[in-house]
Tab-separated table of C-alpha atoms and ligand atoms in Angstrom:
chain	number	residue	atom	x	y	z
A	1	MET	CA	-0.020	-0.020	-0.021
A	2	THR	CA	1.285	3.515	-0.838
A	3	SER	CA	2.114	5.647	2.153
A	4	VAL	CA	1.731	9.241	2.934
A	5	TYR	CA	3.864	11.193	5.571
A	6	VAL	CA	2.192	13.829	7.886
A	7	LEU	CA	5.055	15.818	9.380
A	8	ASN	CA	4.743	18.251	12.236
A	9	GLY	CA	7.249	20.597	13.524
A	10	PRO	CA	8.136	22.300	16.780
A	11	ASN	CA	5.539	22.936	19.581
A	12	LEU	CA	2.825	21.099	17.716
A	13	ASN	CA	2.901	18.509	20.505
A	14	LEU	CA	1.361	21.361	22.622
A	15	LEU	CA	-1.804	21.610	20.525
A	16	GLY	CA	-4.917	21.568	22.533
A	17	THR	CA	-3.130	22.406	25.793
A	18	ARG	CA	-2.592	26.202	25.442
A	19	ARG	CA	-3.608	29.081	23.056
A	20	PRO	CA	-6.919	27.617	22.109
A	21	GLU	CA	-8.010	31.077	20.734
A	22	VAL	CA	-5.333	30.545	17.952
A	23	TYR	CA	-5.045	26.797	17.603
A	24	GLY	CA	-8.380	25.340	18.955
A	25	ASN	CA	-8.771	22.583	21.567
A	26	THR	CA	-7.907	19.716	19.291
A	27	THR	CA	-4.771	17.719	20.436
A	28	LEU	CA	-2.100	16.372	18.020
A	29	ALA	CA	-3.442	12.849	18.942
A	30	ASP	CA	-6.904	14.007	17.651
A	31	VAL	CA	-5.211	15.297	14.464
A	32	GLU	CA	-3.580	11.967	13.955
A	33	ASP	CA	-6.978	10.193	14.178
A	34	LEU	CA	-8.255	12.701	11.629
A	35	CYS	CA	-5.436	12.085	9.278
A	36	ARG	CA	-5.592	8.255	9.785
A	37	GLN	CA	-9.342	8.337	8.825
A	38	GLU	CA	-8.753	10.432	5.784
A	39	ALA	CA	-5.662	8.395	4.660
A	40	GLY	CA	-7.832	5.248	5.001
A	41	ASN	CA	-10.547	6.829	2.861
A	42	LEU	CA	-7.841	7.631	0.188
A	43	GLY	CA	-6.408	4.107	0.348
A	44	LEU	CA	-3.031	5.318	1.815
A	45	GLU	CA	-0.970	4.176	4.739
A	46	LEU	CA	-0.173	7.011	7.200
A	47	GLU	CA	3.195	7.859	8.829
A	48	PHE	CA	2.326	10.555	11.288
A	49	LEU	CA	5.357	12.232	12.944
A	50	GLN	CA	6.209	15.212	15.240
A	51	SER	CA	9.544	16.607	16.179
A	52	ASN	CA	10.854	19.772	17.923
A	53	HIS	CA	14.251	19.308	16.177
A	54	GLU	CA	15.017	20.621	12.688
A	55	GLY	CA	17.578	17.825	11.869
A	56	GLN	CA	15.044	15.161	12.621
A	57	LEU	CA	12.473	16.778	10.336
A	58	ILE	CA	15.114	17.081	7.611
A	59	ASP	CA	15.888	13.306	8.018
A	60	TRP	CA	12.222	12.453	7.673
A	61	VAL	CA	11.959	14.582	4.504
A	62	HIS	CA	14.899	12.685	3.004
A	63	GLU	CA	13.351	9.375	4.063
A	64	ALA	CA	9.947	10.216	2.548
A	65	GLY	CA	11.792	11.487	-0.594
A	66	ALA	CA	13.590	8.231	-0.952
A	67	ARG	CA	10.261	6.409	-0.698
A	68	VAL	CA	8.712	8.477	-3.162
A	69	ALA	CA	11.480	7.670	-5.569
A	70	THR	CA	10.853	3.905	-5.193
A	71	GLY	CA	7.041	4.428	-5.567
A	72	GLU	CA	6.272	3.454	-1.895
A	73	CYS	CA	5.167	6.946	-0.971
A	74	LEU	CA	3.068	9.627	-2.404
A	75	GLY	CA	4.482	12.633	-0.667
A	76	ALA	CA	4.069	14.570	2.651
A	77	VAL	CA	1.602	16.997	4.294
A	78	PHE	CA	3.896	19.188	6.345
A	79	ASN	CA	3.229	21.649	9.177
A	80	PRO	CA	6.722	22.854	9.756
A	81	GLY	CA	5.591	25.171	12.650
A	82	ALA	CA	7.907	28.143	13.324
A	83	TYR	CA	10.715	26.592	11.198
A	84	THR	CA	8.362	27.651	8.207
A	85	HIS	CA	9.602	31.179	8.792
A	86	THR	CA	13.162	30.580	9.339
A	87	SER	CA	14.495	27.321	7.832
A	88	ILE	CA	16.429	27.428	4.617
A	89	ALA	CA	17.595	23.973	5.570
A	90	LEU	CA	13.995	22.503	5.244
A	91	HIS	CA	13.617	24.318	2.010
A	92	ASP	CA	16.671	22.741	0.640
A	93	ALA	CA	15.765	19.335	2.014
A	94	ILE	CA	12.391	19.325	0.246
A	95	GLU	CA	13.963	20.485	-2.900
A	96	GLY	CA	16.924	18.141	-2.610
A	97	ALA	CA	14.748	15.141	-1.788
A	98	ALA	CA	12.309	15.974	-4.588
A	99	LEU	CA	9.519	15.362	-2.074
A	100	PRO	CA	5.962	16.509	-3.111
A	101	VAL	CA	4.831	18.578	-0.171
A	102	VAL	CA	1.622	20.174	0.757
A	103	GLU	CA	2.363	22.806	3.425
A	104	VAL	CA	-0.336	23.187	6.123
A	105	HIS	CA	-0.917	25.752	8.826
A	106	ILE	CA	-3.730	25.614	11.341
A	107	SER	CA	-3.968	29.345	11.763
A	108	ASN	CA	-4.051	31.919	8.956
A	109	VAL	CA	-0.446	32.953	9.274
A	110	HIS	CA	-1.107	35.884	6.837
A	111	ALA	CA	-3.512	37.446	9.449
A	112	ARG	CA	-0.939	37.251	12.117
A	113	GLU	CA	2.419	38.912	12.971
A	114	GLU	CA	4.388	39.946	9.950
A	115	PHE	CA	7.171	37.453	10.767
A	116	ARG	CA	4.712	34.650	10.081
A	117	HIS	CA	4.047	36.017	6.533
A	118	ARG	CA	7.238	34.669	5.039
A	119	SER	CA	7.517	30.915	4.368
A	120	TYR	CA	10.750	29.305	3.154
A	121	VAL	CA	8.756	26.132	2.536
A	122	SER	CA	6.011	27.510	0.124
A	123	PRO	CA	8.303	28.048	-2.840
A	124	VAL	CA	9.132	24.279	-2.837
A	125	ALA	CA	5.649	23.115	-1.877
A	126	ARG	CA	3.044	21.570	-4.346
A	127	GLY	CA	0.375	23.448	-2.505
A	128	VAL	CA	-0.342	25.406	0.660
A	129	VAL	CA	-3.408	25.274	2.960
A	130	VAL	CA	-3.741	27.961	5.693
A	131	GLY	CA	-6.311	29.051	8.262
A	132	PHE	CA	-8.885	26.135	8.169
A	133	GLY	CA	-7.829	24.827	11.642
A	134	VAL	CA	-6.854	21.285	12.009
A	135	TYR	CA	-9.308	20.402	9.121
A	136	GLY	CA	-6.632	21.834	6.878
A	137	TYR	CA	-4.731	18.591	7.367
A	138	VAL	CA	-7.684	16.656	5.683
A	139	LEU	CA	-7.759	19.285	2.868
A	140	ALA	CA	-4.086	18.919	2.454
A	141	LEU	CA	-4.191	15.126	2.278
A	142	GLN	CA	-6.989	15.332	-0.356
A	143	GLY	CA	-5.080	17.935	-2.281
A	144	LEU	CA	-1.880	15.913	-2.330
A	145	HIS	CA	-3.802	12.841	-3.330
A	146	HIS	CA	-5.583	14.693	-6.069
A	147	ALA	CA	-2.517	16.423	-7.470
A	148	LEU	CA	-0.580	13.172	-7.655
A	149	THR	CA	-3.188	10.627	-8.618
A	150	VAL	CA	-5.655	12.505	-10.848
A	151	SER	CA	-4.448	13.471	-14.256
B	1	LIG	O1	-0.693	27.818	12.247
B	1	LIG	C1	0.105	26.885	12.311
B	1	LIG	O2	-0.150	25.688	12.045
B	1	LIG	C2	1.634	27.183	12.628
B	1	LIG	O3	2.506	26.388	11.865
B	1	LIG	C3	1.729	26.854	14.060
B	1	LIG	C4	3.147	27.200	14.659
B	1	LIG	C5	3.464	28.727	14.380
B	1	LIG	O4	4.780	29.055	14.785
B	1	LIG	C6	3.331	29.058	12.846
B	1	LIG	O5	3.649	30.348	12.596
B	1	LIG	C7	1.915	28.654	12.385
B	1	LIG	C8	3.103	27.042	16.243
B	1	LIG	C9	3.082	25.488	16.590
B	1	LIG	C10	2.125	25.423	17.763
B	1	LIG	O6	2.484	26.142	18.796
B	1	LIG	C11	1.784	26.115	19.954
B	1	LIG	C12	2.190	26.950	21.063
B	1	LIG	C13	1.553	26.940	22.202
B	1	LIG	C14	0.383	26.141	22.295
B	1	LIG	C15	-0.084	25.274	21.362
B	1	LIG	C16	0.567	25.236	20.171
């Protein structure tokens, strides 16, 4: 069965515990359940991962890219958290691994502080979903599946 990665960056393990006015009450475990259900609907196996460490995220991008190259994996839905706005290394990893990525953000980053308006990931992403809360992960999975399986 083809797999899909859902990668989550720093502090997303805190979802549902603080800042509900920005990120809602849903926990990351709830997001995983949501993604597992949608991946099942799409006939995909899910790898759901979270790390607070940039290097770990880069390693997973490389791993997913290698699996895309062998046809085992479709691509990744990626919420890089605050690394979105800082990480040239993640930009280079996605590009270097030729990993199809749909970037997702729970909040509408464009309606927030100016430092959140810049994304180093968007230029190497297949698509971007922002501002739909955790339902954005479902939309991103659907978008990735549609972009890569429907001609
Ligand atoms: O809106 C998003 O999904 C973000 O990627 C979330 C990041 C933020 O840095 C990005 O600008 C937008 C933050 C991750 C979650 O941080 C939390 C902090 C405290 C409590 C709960 C979550």
